[in-house]
Structures are given as structure tokens and as C-alpha cells.
Amino acid sequence: MKTRVNPVFGLVFSLIAIHSCSGFYLPGLAPVSFCEEDKSTDDCQTTIQLFVNRLDSVESVLPYEYDVFDFCQDVKEQRPSENLGQVLFGERIETSPYKFSFNKDKACVMVCTKKYAVSNNEDKKKLEFLKTGMQLNYQHHWIVDNMPVTWCYDVEDNQKYCNPGFPIGCLVTPDGRVKDACVINAEFNKKNTYYLFNHVDITITYHSGENEGWTGARLVEATLEPKSYKHEDENKLSCDGSPMEIPGEFTSDLKLTYSYSIKFVKNNDIKWASRWDYILVSMPHTNIQWFSIMNSLVIVLFLSGMVAMIMLRTLHKDIARYNQVDQEDAQEESGWKQVHGDVFRPPRKGMLLSVFLGQGAQIFIMTFITLFLACLGFLSPANRGALMTCAVVLWVLLGTPAGYVSARFYKTFGGEKWKTNVLLTALLCPGIVFADFFLMNLILWVEGSSAAVPFGTLVAILALWFGISVPLTFVGAYFGFKKPVMEQPVRTNQIPRQIPEQSFFTKPVPGIIMGGILPFGCIFIQLFFILNSIWSHQMYYMFGFLFLVFIILLITCSEATILLCYFHLCAEDYHWWWRSFLTSGFTAAYLFVYAVHYFFSKLQIVGAASTILYFGYTMIMVLIFFLFTGTIGFFACFWFVNKIYSVVKVD
């Protein structure tokens, strides 16, 4: 019988966990001690339970629960409580029939036998689904003591790679092409045949606890090697011989027997606190990360040099010239001072801009706090779903700054429809994201994927949005509207000044397109690893690098926008409000182009549903990134314009 804990309780638990953290690992991730059966105590467990998670594939965006594939199931199946992040990411952890006694080696133990009859349509469907899983290279994800059971194998340059998943099986195509994991065994060579990995050799490494001051042993590593054996007699298993073949054409009854062998190894050199290191170290790319950082820093130094030159030389000369005694000569000059009477003229569509700024401020603060906590280790891969849970909870609680920023700017723009402003701030962008997410969820639900968020969780998300986030937005807007209008350093003329003919590069569109190039150049390498972790199911743990890139992105967006803003003002074009937002916000357009390139060049995704899901979720990322980068550019430009016009004398 299955028991499942409501995700709402998981969310409450996550909130408590986030607020009560004390050290690198959060509560719930404390060490568990294991003892042999004759030495059992209350603090020391004797049975090791293997948990199974949902299966996923690099060729499909649709993950599926373990039970869907008709593997061996636990008699009393239980599910640990899942937090909101795990539910949203489609993780479905449950107990399995694989249970081991600590430090008791076993060889070729039968788990169960599954029989498929040609005459039974239900059996045909189950077997067909299993074969589809092998064809699309779906991967198991097993967990022991909250640690992934990894499949470690050698790759090029004698490097060892530890994959936190292993395939169901593999396929040799009708034309004899060996696909995916079939390359590991020369016996996998029969055309139009599937080879099922129905046996696993598991090795569990433990620290015995000698001279450490704790009772029992602690598990520090869990690895396996998938094998394929055709068990002729289920009463007398033999883990050698020919592989388990499943013909492409289902013409005769079939019997699949699943088995395992387990071996325990003592290793006191590996500490419990560093037991994830062997997985993370095996993942390459650290050198590429440093290259990425250096590349980004060069861009930042270049931009900083340009901005410093403008600030210290050009602006200094301009201000000195504009403030000279002979004002008549100065009036004949052209430049940014000439538009002082129009530079703070409220923009068109001020309502929409203020709403975007409010949402962008909310996303910026959420991202900063989430990455900062991740850097401290509170959101490590060991704490499943914590990153997503933290981000969602922070977004909900940060409705107040969104309402405040939006109301403050809307009032400054001279807007009077304050109710519309507050409602749009609370509902517009989150509504677009939720509508997109809901449509993607419908597709997942139709496809029967485990990533389909349950109806109860959707209701919980709506309750968080309307019950907490929206009221907090109203509170922020109340204080924003109570504040006086932001004081501008210069007065605005009643009659708008005519803008002179602009050169190609100072026209709005070329400037906006150019503005996003440099910020994107800072992040595109890091973006590759983030997309890999999402779509290729690789573990992402380099939050230190990510936080550094986040800071570099802030600086680059700010400096690129300030530079272009200065050039436009010098060309006597005073429409800078929207332009400053769109200049850095256009980085999101490059993000989308890169996501399209990544889809066609790096992924092997097949099927219309997976393609729609990929681009549907990508659009959510692009919208969030657009608001985030646009807000950074706007505030940098807003500060710059206020600064330069506050130091010139105006009649």
C-alpha cells in the first residue's frame, strides 16, 4: 500500500528547515549509523533500505515513476515526505524491494520474476513501454542513505566518471547499430534486440567509526555495475552466462528475473562529511569554469575602463564646460546638458514599466538570497529540492518590495490608477508564468509523466500566491504611494524638445541589440552547465562560480547600460527610461537564441511533447531573466542620470 505526504506539509517542513539551519548540512541530513544484526541498538540501524526515484532520459523531457515500468515493487511501499521543490521537479522517491543487512555480503539474490504472455494485451503494453524506455535510454536513480548510488566507469584520458544514474537497458537496432550502453559488452550484438540490465553488482563502502567517537559505521560511498544475465532457473540463479535478450518482435512468452549481488568494503580514509566528493570530483569542467570567469572579468575590466574614462575625463570636461561663467557659449554647445528640461519627462506606458520594475526587483532579491544560501552550502545537492523550495518561498515573501518599487515609480511617472498598478504588479508576470506552467503541466499529465504536479500542489501554489504574495504586494504598494514623489535634480519643460536626426548606432533598436551582447558574453559558459543540469540531468553544485558570475552580470549590465545611455543623451535623445530597461533586458533574447542552439546541437530530444515542454519551460526562464536584467540596467541608468544632472548648473 502506498502512503504519500501532502506537498503542503513538505513546504512547511522546508520552511522550518531553511530557518533552522546550523552548519553545512541541514536538519534531516544528519549521519545515520549502521551496525551488524547482533550489535543493534536504538542509535544503530541494521537494515539498509534502497530507495528508487523517478526515471529520466536525455532523449525525452518526460520523467516517469519507477512503478510505471513494471519493475520489482516493494510489498509495503512507502514514500518519504517530499518538499515543494521535489514535487515541482518531478522527483518521486519510494521504497524498493532491495533491502540489505549491514556488512553481510550476498551473491546473486533474486528480487522477483516478471512474466509476459503473448496472449495478454496488458502484458504486451507493459513490455512495449519497457522497450521504449530502453530505446530512449531512460535511467534509474537509486538512493542509499540519502546518497545517489552511482555507476562509475572510465572515460577518455583515463578519467573516471561517476554517473548518479544507470540505464534500464540498451538496444541494438535492426540495422546492427549498437546504441548507448550496449557498447560496454561485446555480447550485445544481435540485431533488433533489447538487452535488459536485470542484475546489479552493488558495492557499499563504509567508515567503521574507529577513533571517531560515534557508534556503528557510516556509509560513505555506494556504487553499482549494471549487468545482463538470462536466469534460466529462478530457483537456482547463476549470475554468469548469456545476457538477457528481449526480441524486437514479441512472438513468444517471456520471463524476466531481477537479481542483485552486494559487497561491503571498509574505508576509513573517506570522511562522512566529504562522501559526495567522489561524485563531484569526477565531473570535469572546473578548468572551463575558471576560463569562463577570466573571460567574464576581461569584459568587466573593458567596460569598467570605458565607464571610468567617461566619468573621469569626458563627464568632468562636460560639467566644467557647462558650468562655465559664459553661459551663451555653452548654450551653443550640443550634448547631454541640452536635454535637461526633458530628461525626466515621464515615459510612455509608465504603468507597464513600473510593473516590470517591481517584478524585477522581486526576482533580483530572490536570486541574490538563494545564491548566497547555496554558496554557504545550505542548498547543496544532498538536500533534494531545497533550491527550488527556497526560491519559491522567497518569491512569495518578497511581494512587499515588488509593490513598493512599482508604486514608487508609478507615482513618479505621474500615474493615478494606483489600484490597476498594484493588481498588475501582483498578477501580470506571475500570471503569465503560472499559465505557461499550467499548460506544460497539462501536457505532462496527458503523457502520464511523474513530473506532472498534483492538483493539490497547484492549489497550494495558488494559495501561496493569492494568500501571501498578493497581500504583501498591496502592503508594499501602500507604503510606496504614501512616500512623496521622487525629487528630480532638474525641472521638466512643459513643451517637449525636438530630438535631432539620429545616426544608425544611436537609434533605439541597434542600441538595444548591442546592449545585450556583453552581459550575455559573461554568462554563456555558465549557462551551458545550468542547461546541462536541467535537461541532461547532470548534478549542479558549483554555486560559488555561479554567485561570482551573478555579480559579474550585475556589473556588466549596469556598465553597458550606462555607456549606451550616455551616448544617447549626448546625441540629445532623452527617451532613456524604456531604453535603459530594454538594453540590458535584451540579454534574455540572446539567452533564448542560445537555448534554441543548445536544443538542436546538444540534445537528442525526440517527440512533439518533449519539444513543446522544452520551449515552454525555456520561455519561463527567458521572461524571468528579461525582468531581472532589465531592472538592473534601469536602476544603474536611473542612478547615473540623476547623478550627472545634479552636478550641472541649470538656469
XYZ file of C-alpha atoms in Angstrom:
651
model
C 0.000 0.000 0.000
C 1.307 3.479 -0.902
C 1.407 6.281 1.613
C 2.105 9.816 0.484
C 2.676 13.012 2.444
C 0.886 16.125 1.164
C 3.305 18.579 -0.519
C 1.863 21.409 1.602
C 3.290 19.712 4.695
C 6.523 19.256 2.770
C 6.594 23.012 2.138
C 6.025 23.784 5.828
C 8.797 21.340 6.711
C 11.105 23.027 4.174
C 10.392 26.456 5.659
C 11.272 25.177 9.127
C 14.417 23.536 7.750
C 15.564 26.702 5.973
C 15.105 28.822 9.077
C 16.712 26.379 11.483
C 19.915 25.551 9.609
C 23.091 25.358 11.655
C 26.086 24.310 9.612
C 26.802 22.850 6.195
C 24.100 20.166 6.310
C 20.535 20.943 7.247
C 18.419 19.023 9.751
C 17.195 15.797 8.201
C 20.649 15.226 6.709
C 22.277 14.104 9.952
C 24.518 10.999 9.821
C 22.859 7.602 10.206
C 24.828 4.802 11.877
C 24.597 1.153 10.834
C 25.515 -1.959 12.818
C 25.613 -5.685 12.210
C 22.492 -7.583 13.276
C 23.909 -8.879 16.584
C 25.049 -5.357 17.638
C 21.799 -3.485 17.021
C 20.911 -0.510 19.289
C 18.400 2.341 19.170
C 21.042 4.600 17.579
C 22.237 1.997 15.130
C 20.253 0.519 12.242
C 20.890 -2.947 10.845
C 18.857 -2.791 7.612
C 19.851 -0.611 4.679
C 16.824 0.426 2.614
C 17.405 1.271 -1.043
C 15.074 3.973 -2.360
C 14.213 4.496 -6.022
C 13.492 7.832 -7.699
C 11.784 8.667 -10.981
C 13.468 7.628 -14.220
C 14.528 10.216 -16.798
C 16.215 10.411 -20.167
C 18.327 12.846 -22.173
C 16.168 11.964 -25.188
C 12.887 12.912 -23.508
C 11.750 15.675 -21.164
C 9.146 13.316 -19.662
C 10.252 11.588 -16.437
C 8.310 8.555 -15.217
C 7.787 6.945 -11.828
C 9.621 3.714 -11.072
C 6.364 1.698 -10.885
C 5.289 2.668 -14.414
C 7.989 0.419 -15.923
C 6.781 -2.782 -14.189
C 9.948 -3.375 -12.167
C 10.004 -5.261 -8.871
C 7.962 -3.388 -6.273
C 8.113 -3.211 -2.513
C 5.334 -5.116 -0.718
C 4.715 -2.235 1.706
C 5.628 0.699 -0.476
C 6.219 3.969 1.381
C 7.181 7.424 0.212
C 9.185 9.872 2.316
C 7.763 13.388 2.557
C 8.659 15.485 -0.475
C 9.192 19.232 -0.308
C 7.752 21.667 -2.842
C 10.965 21.753 -4.899
C 10.982 17.971 -5.312
C 7.326 17.922 -6.387
C 7.873 20.727 -8.938
C 10.937 18.958 -10.370
C 9.031 15.682 -10.657
C 11.031 13.708 -8.080
C 9.063 10.696 -6.834
C 11.051 8.776 -4.210
C 9.710 5.466 -2.884
C 10.958 2.336 -1.128
C 12.143 -0.636 -3.190
C 12.348 -4.399 -2.578
C 16.149 -4.053 -2.383
C 16.901 -4.324 1.351
C 20.308 -5.282 2.730
C 21.662 -6.319 6.129
C 24.687 -4.202 7.036
C 28.094 -5.813 6.368
C 26.536 -9.027 5.084
C 27.776 -9.809 1.568
C 25.396 -11.672 -0.717
C 25.764 -13.035 -4.245
C 23.121 -13.447 -6.933
C 19.992 -12.872 -4.841
C 16.658 -12.987 -6.667
C 14.390 -9.949 -6.243
C 11.388 -11.002 -8.341
C 10.326 -12.505 -11.669
C 8.053 -10.788 -14.167
C 6.225 -12.881 -16.768
C 4.802 -11.617 -20.049
C 2.328 -13.675 -22.084
C 1.841 -13.065 -25.807
C -1.898 -13.624 -25.444
C -2.268 -10.922 -22.738
C -2.741 -7.382 -24.083
C -1.833 -5.831 -20.711
C 1.493 -7.711 -20.732
C 2.134 -6.522 -24.295
C 1.651 -2.877 -23.229
C 3.951 -3.261 -20.216
C 6.709 -4.866 -22.275
C 6.331 -2.308 -25.046
C 6.711 0.519 -22.522
C 9.814 -1.165 -21.062
C 11.324 -1.435 -24.560
C 10.513 2.230 -25.248
C 12.364 3.106 -22.027
C 15.441 1.203 -23.232
C 15.213 2.743 -26.698
C 15.114 6.280 -25.214
C 17.887 5.380 -22.725
C 15.851 6.016 -19.551
C 17.994 5.952 -16.416
C 17.365 4.550 -12.940
C 18.152 6.799 -9.971
C 18.690 4.830 -6.785
C 19.368 6.263 -3.338
C 21.028 4.732 -0.262
C 21.250 6.753 2.960
C 20.294 9.943 1.038
C 23.244 9.379 -1.302
C 22.965 8.518 -5.012
C 24.029 5.013 -5.998
C 26.455 5.762 -8.811
C 27.721 3.867 -11.811
C 31.427 4.679 -12.178
C 33.247 3.949 -15.417
C 36.350 5.108 -17.273
C 36.091 7.814 -19.911
C 38.734 9.383 -22.157
C 42.196 10.294 -20.753
C 41.826 7.581 -18.057
C 39.380 9.766 -16.143
C 36.706 8.115 -14.028
C 33.167 9.438 -14.362
C 30.552 8.612 -11.738
C 27.036 8.831 -13.125
C 24.274 9.183 -10.480
C 22.068 7.012 -12.699
C 22.288 3.863 -14.806
C 20.249 2.721 -17.833
C 17.319 0.271 -17.833
C 18.970 -1.470 -20.748
C 20.046 -0.824 -24.308
C 19.221 -1.592 -27.905
C 20.920 -2.980 -30.995
C 18.915 -1.560 -33.926
C 17.581 -3.671 -36.844
C 20.485 -2.407 -38.996
C 23.034 -3.591 -36.364
C 23.844 -0.207 -34.844
C 24.852 -0.548 -31.166
C 23.140 2.179 -29.115
C 24.056 3.789 -25.780
C 25.191 1.339 -23.044
C 25.289 -1.672 -25.391
C 28.885 -0.681 -26.202
C 30.052 -1.998 -22.781
C 29.665 -5.667 -23.734
C 30.709 -7.375 -26.975
C 27.952 -9.954 -26.446
C 25.319 -7.263 -27.050
C 25.383 -7.722 -30.815
C 22.140 -9.352 -32.019
C 20.189 -7.146 -34.425
C 16.787 -5.761 -33.413
C 17.287 -6.899 -29.825
C 16.938 -5.164 -26.471
C 19.300 -6.060 -23.614
C 17.853 -5.572 -20.125
C 20.117 -4.768 -17.174
C 18.292 -7.103 -14.823
C 21.196 -7.612 -12.396
C 23.268 -5.114 -10.381
C 26.536 -5.646 -8.511
C 26.315 -3.185 -5.613
C 29.325 -2.108 -3.548
C 28.722 -0.137 -0.353
C 31.747 1.498 1.273
C 31.571 2.443 4.949
C 33.605 4.235 7.597
C 33.798 1.930 10.601
C 33.825 4.788 13.134
C 37.070 3.717 14.793
C 38.559 6.552 16.904
C 35.746 8.867 15.744
C 33.522 8.876 18.819
C 30.326 7.592 17.247
C 28.512 4.253 17.482
C 28.435 1.935 14.494
C 29.511 2.602 10.903
C 28.548 5.292 8.427
C 28.062 4.823 4.704
C 30.418 6.930 2.590
C 30.011 5.526 -0.921
C 27.535 3.437 -2.902
C 28.349 2.245 -6.408
C 26.947 -0.386 -8.728
C 27.629 -2.059 -12.023
C 24.633 -2.994 -14.207
C 24.742 -6.477 -15.748
C 22.511 -8.521 -18.011
C 22.014 -12.259 -17.268
C 19.490 -14.701 -18.635
C 18.441 -16.585 -15.496
C 17.163 -19.892 -16.858
C 16.066 -21.291 -13.489
C 14.698 -18.759 -10.980
C 15.131 -21.288 -8.146
C 18.804 -21.724 -8.902
C 20.226 -18.412 -10.118
C 23.546 -18.215 -11.858
C 24.992 -14.740 -12.382
C 27.049 -15.549 -15.432
C 26.407 -16.736 -18.939
C 24.492 -15.159 -21.773
C 22.761 -11.761 -21.498
C 19.004 -11.215 -21.054
C 17.701 -10.630 -24.549
C 14.283 -9.175 -25.358
C 13.500 -9.621 -29.069
C 12.245 -6.607 -31.016
C 9.215 -8.665 -32.037
C 7.198 -10.094 -29.127
C 6.332 -13.560 -30.526
C 6.771 -15.897 -27.530
C 6.146 -15.754 -23.781
C 8.898 -14.019 -21.845
C 10.214 -14.264 -18.293
C 12.416 -11.556 -16.720
C 14.158 -12.313 -13.422
C 15.733 -9.437 -11.485
C 18.655 -10.078 -9.121
C 21.479 -8.390 -7.246
C 24.786 -9.032 -5.505
C 26.063 -6.850 -2.675
C 29.503 -6.361 -1.193
C 30.590 -4.177 1.763
C 34.014 -2.515 1.862
C 35.602 -0.712 4.828
C 37.423 2.552 4.084
C 38.245 4.852 6.987
C 40.045 7.372 4.756
C 36.743 8.824 3.474
C 35.012 11.082 5.999
C 31.208 11.174 6.144
C 31.135 14.958 5.581
C 33.046 14.587 2.289
C 31.292 11.492 0.958
C 29.854 13.356 -2.074
C 33.319 14.421 -3.214
C 33.996 11.373 -5.374
C 30.887 12.173 -7.473
C 31.626 15.879 -7.787
C 35.363 15.462 -8.460
C 34.621 13.005 -11.278
C 32.653 15.699 -13.078
C 35.084 17.661 -15.255
C 34.722 21.302 -16.293
C 36.396 23.101 -13.356
C 39.094 24.416 -15.727
C 36.390 25.569 -18.145
C 34.699 27.361 -15.225
C 37.878 29.304 -14.464
C 38.213 30.134 -18.156
C 34.613 31.387 -18.049
C 35.350 33.591 -15.029
C 38.502 35.016 -16.647
C 36.597 35.680 -19.887
C 33.880 37.494 -17.914
C 36.416 39.506 -15.915
C 38.108 40.714 -19.120
C 34.723 42.007 -20.351
C 34.090 43.672 -16.976
C 37.539 45.323 -16.961
C 36.996 46.595 -20.505
C 33.591 48.059 -19.613
C 34.840 49.465 -16.311
C 37.681 51.177 -18.155
C 35.228 52.724 -20.616
C 32.866 53.880 -17.865
C 35.769 55.236 -15.777
C 37.064 57.163 -18.798
C 33.611 58.700 -19.354
C 33.164 59.502 -15.680
C 36.605 60.922 -15.030
C 37.514 62.573 -18.322
C 34.562 63.237 -20.611
C 31.972 63.963 -17.938
C 34.413 66.051 -15.938
C 35.155 68.159 -19.015
C 31.466 68.400 -19.891
C 30.490 69.550 -16.397
C 33.327 72.070 -16.259
C 32.317 73.422 -19.660
C 28.597 73.561 -18.839
C 29.249 75.298 -15.543
C 31.499 77.964 -17.015
C 30.607 81.623 -16.460
C 29.977 82.428 -20.104
C 26.637 80.671 -20.458
C 25.999 81.957 -24.002
C 28.887 79.928 -25.407
C 27.705 76.911 -23.507
C 24.200 77.220 -24.947
C 25.616 76.855 -28.435
C 27.230 73.561 -27.495
C 25.443 70.324 -28.152
C 25.361 67.433 -25.708
C 23.548 65.883 -22.778
C 23.011 69.160 -20.915
C 20.777 70.432 -23.708
C 18.067 67.894 -22.848
C 17.981 68.735 -19.099
C 14.445 70.044 -19.451
C 13.181 66.776 -20.934
C 15.337 64.046 -19.451
C 12.904 63.379 -16.582
C 9.780 63.621 -18.720
C 7.614 60.580 -17.763
C 7.835 57.722 -20.276
C 5.014 56.361 -22.396
C 3.461 53.191 -20.917
C 4.747 54.186 -17.482
C 2.306 51.748 -15.873
C 3.864 48.740 -17.622
C 7.426 49.889 -16.927
C 6.717 50.349 -13.206
C 5.118 46.856 -13.055
C 8.178 45.325 -14.737
C 10.481 47.145 -12.312
C 8.541 45.879 -9.301
C 8.659 42.289 -10.538
C 12.328 42.641 -11.499
C 13.232 43.900 -8.012
C 11.413 40.901 -6.507
C 13.296 38.457 -8.762
C 16.640 40.166 -8.128
C 16.364 39.933 -4.318
C 15.111 36.337 -4.550
C 18.026 35.317 -6.798
C 20.622 37.044 -4.628
C 19.450 35.424 -1.368
C 19.018 31.969 -2.984
C 22.523 32.011 -4.492
C 24.025 33.325 -1.262
C 22.440 30.481 0.748
C 23.560 27.991 -1.916
C 27.143 29.291 -1.590
C 27.025 28.655 2.159
C 26.064 25.035 1.447
C 22.503 25.164 2.768
C 21.109 24.220 -0.650
C 23.630 21.513 -1.551
C 22.663 18.559 -3.803
C 22.372 16.450 -0.626
C 19.288 18.448 0.332
C 16.984 17.452 -2.519
C 14.577 20.079 -3.821
C 15.865 22.711 -1.380
C 16.998 25.146 -4.100
C 13.591 25.290 -5.788
C 11.711 25.376 -2.474
C 13.888 28.235 -1.224
C 13.378 30.225 -4.462
C 9.572 29.798 -4.436
C 9.234 30.653 -0.726
C 11.448 33.739 -1.105
C 9.500 34.901 -4.149
C 6.232 34.596 -2.196
C 7.622 36.510 0.779
C 9.142 39.270 -1.371
C 5.842 40.696 -2.609
C 6.395 43.816 -0.470
C 9.489 45.147 -2.326
C 7.729 44.450 -5.651
C 4.702 46.537 -4.637
C 6.866 49.287 -3.139
C 9.172 49.725 -6.161
C 6.283 49.593 -8.632
C 4.162 52.110 -6.694
C 7.101 54.472 -6.118
C 7.970 54.706 -9.816
C 4.360 54.790 -10.967
C 3.743 57.768 -8.691
C 6.922 59.435 -10.007
C 5.666 58.909 -13.580
C 2.525 60.823 -12.601
C 0.202 57.825 -12.665
C -3.094 57.948 -10.792
C -4.605 54.476 -11.372
C -2.965 53.015 -8.295
C -5.364 50.049 -7.981
C -4.582 48.895 -11.522
C -0.878 49.298 -10.828
C -0.977 47.129 -7.682
C -3.090 44.423 -9.327
C -0.848 44.268 -12.399
C 2.271 44.093 -10.211
C 0.805 41.203 -8.228
C -0.777 39.319 -11.135
C 0.688 40.138 -14.588
C 4.109 38.438 -14.719
C 3.322 35.692 -12.155
C 0.087 35.067 -14.103
C 1.993 34.585 -17.378
C 4.450 32.204 -15.676
C 1.641 30.246 -13.986
C -0.381 29.988 -17.235
C 2.679 28.660 -19.091
C 3.478 26.262 -16.241
C -0.149 25.062 -16.118
C -0.188 24.322 -19.869
C 3.102 22.403 -19.580
C 1.643 20.523 -16.617
C -1.398 19.538 -18.705
C 0.916 18.021 -21.333
C 2.806 16.104 -18.612
C -0.492 14.908 -17.159
C -1.757 13.696 -20.557
C 1.553 11.880 -21.134
C 1.315 10.223 -17.677
C 4.670 11.661 -16.557
C 5.720 11.767 -12.898
C 6.710 15.421 -13.430
C 3.011 16.372 -13.613
C 2.400 18.445 -10.496
C -0.552 17.053 -8.488
C -3.736 19.128 -8.317
C -3.260 19.609 -4.555
C 0.156 21.180 -5.099
C -1.227 23.542 -7.760
C -3.884 24.647 -5.249
C -1.150 25.107 -2.623
C 0.882 27.294 -5.042
C -2.216 29.395 -5.821
C -2.887 29.725 -2.080
C 0.682 30.952 -1.514
C 0.334 33.409 -4.397
C -3.080 34.866 -3.531
C -2.912 34.300 0.231
C 0.597 35.647 0.925
C 2.273 37.229 -2.123
C -0.670 39.384 -3.323
C -1.456 40.866 0.150
C 2.261 41.585 0.670
C 2.344 43.368 -2.704
C -0.558 45.557 -1.550
C 1.326 46.343 1.683
C 4.447 47.355 -0.295
C 2.356 49.468 -2.695
C 0.645 51.218 0.238
C 3.995 52.397 1.607
C 5.214 53.237 -1.916
C 2.242 55.508 -2.622
C 2.500 57.103 0.828
C 6.024 58.299 0.023
C 6.397 61.680 -1.727
C 7.259 61.753 -5.435
C 10.984 61.217 -6.087
C 12.640 64.612 -6.377
C 14.364 65.187 -9.702
C 17.552 67.297 -9.875
C 16.189 69.428 -12.779
C 12.764 70.756 -13.754
C 10.880 69.351 -16.759
C 9.846 71.797 -19.510
C 6.198 71.997 -20.487
C 6.882 71.688 -24.215
C 8.897 68.614 -25.315
C 12.161 69.326 -27.108
C 12.525 68.082 -30.672
C 15.007 65.202 -30.969
C 17.577 65.749 -33.763
C 18.142 63.208 -36.515
C 19.964 60.202 -35.015
C 22.817 58.207 -36.509
C 22.331 54.481 -37.038
C 24.067 53.480 -33.790
C 22.162 55.933 -31.594
C 18.770 54.798 -32.857
C 16.810 52.745 -30.303
C 16.836 49.278 -31.928
C 20.589 48.980 -32.778
C 21.467 50.293 -29.303
C 19.182 47.794 -27.571
C 20.510 44.883 -29.660
C 24.135 45.853 -28.902
C 23.419 46.299 -25.209
C 22.701 42.619 -24.547
C 25.829 41.209 -26.209
C 28.384 41.897 -23.462
C 26.269 40.717 -20.488
C 25.467 37.520 -22.402
C 29.169 37.058 -23.159
C 29.789 36.924 -19.401
C 27.299 34.152 -18.703
C 27.087 31.887 -21.738
C 29.637 29.301 -20.478
C 27.933 29.099 -17.078
C 24.628 28.880 -18.933
C 25.838 25.719 -20.668
C 26.322 23.955 -17.301
C 22.962 25.172 -15.986
C 21.153 23.862 -19.088
C 23.095 20.593 -18.754
C 21.906 20.190 -15.177
C 18.278 20.827 -16.178
C 17.991 18.915 -19.452
C 20.876 16.410 -19.364
C 20.231 15.567 -15.682
C 23.763 16.355 -14.556
C 24.401 17.387 -10.977
C 24.986 21.118 -10.480
C 26.998 22.070 -7.429
C 29.294 24.973 -8.411
C 27.273 27.695 -6.710
C 30.435 29.636 -5.834
C 31.190 30.074 -9.541
C 27.543 30.896 -10.196
C 27.456 33.584 -7.498
C 30.637 35.136 -8.920
C 29.114 35.143 -12.423
C 25.933 36.665 -10.930
C 27.980 39.593 -9.520
C 29.835 39.975 -12.841
C 26.480 40.014 -14.671
C 25.247 42.791 -12.368
C 28.304 44.914 -13.085
C 28.252 44.235 -16.848
C 24.529 45.006 -17.263
C 24.957 48.225 -15.269
C 28.040 49.439 -17.130
C 26.802 48.530 -20.634
C 23.517 50.355 -19.997
C 25.252 53.430 -18.536
C 27.591 53.620 -21.546
C 24.813 53.440 -24.121
C 22.631 55.794 -22.082
C 25.435 58.373 -22.074
C 25.901 58.106 -25.854
C 22.159 58.563 -26.438
C 21.965 61.575 -24.145
C 24.958 63.111 -25.934
C 23.006 62.641 -29.172
C 20.220 64.657 -27.447
C 17.809 61.700 -27.314
C 16.144 61.896 -23.893
C 13.925 58.790 -24.183
C 16.080 56.752 -21.813
C 13.515 55.193 -19.429
C 12.374 52.262 -21.548
C 15.634 52.092 -23.456
C 17.683 51.505 -20.298
C 15.358 48.643 -19.307
C 15.349 47.045 -22.765
C 19.100 47.471 -23.370
C 20.166 45.080 -20.616
C 16.861 43.164 -20.809
C 17.728 42.188 -24.386
C 20.258 39.743 -22.884
C 17.208 37.489 -22.473
C 16.779 37.417 -26.279
C 20.333 36.065 -26.589
C 19.505 33.547 -23.847
C 16.588 32.301 -25.949
C 18.745 32.073 -29.097
C 21.342 30.091 -27.120
C 18.613 27.772 -25.749
C 17.471 27.079 -29.346
C 21.081 26.379 -30.381
C 21.522 24.095 -27.329
C 18.348 22.185 -28.218
C 19.449 21.431 -31.779
C 23.185 20.911 -31.176
C 23.482 19.275 -27.735
C 20.223 17.447 -27.001
C 18.826 14.329 -28.634
C 15.242 15.080 -27.583
C 12.613 13.366 -29.732
C 8.825 13.730 -29.779
C 6.459 16.682 -30.051
C 5.534 16.674 -26.337
C 9.175 16.894 -25.200
C 9.901 19.682 -27.714
C 6.882 21.737 -26.563
C 7.873 21.193 -22.913
C 11.468 22.286 -23.582
C 10.444 25.553 -25.237
C 7.573 26.131 -22.796
C 9.893 25.982 -19.790
C 12.538 27.968 -21.685
C 10.042 30.822 -22.182
C 9.523 30.985 -18.391
C 13.309 31.235 -17.910
C 13.575 33.923 -20.612
C 10.781 36.063 -19.077
C 12.299 35.876 -15.586
C 15.760 36.711 -16.965
C 14.329 39.622 -19.008
C 12.751 41.210 -15.914
C 15.878 40.559 -13.862
C 18.459 42.031 -16.279
C 16.168 44.868 -17.401
C 15.685 46.024 -13.812
C 19.446 46.001 -13.169
C 20.075 48.162 -16.261
C 17.255 50.554 -15.409
C 18.398 51.232 -11.841
C 22.014 51.728 -12.952
C 20.922 54.227 -15.601
C 18.479 55.938 -13.211
C 21.312 56.482 -10.714
C 23.667 57.707 -13.483
C 21.190 60.226 -14.958
C 20.297 61.592 -11.523
C 23.988 61.915 -10.672
C 25.115 63.803 -13.783
C 22.180 66.235 -13.841
C 22.552 67.034 -10.156
C 26.056 68.478 -10.666
C 25.371 70.867 -13.539
C 24.088 74.396 -13.096
C 20.796 74.957 -14.896
C 19.170 78.378 -15.309
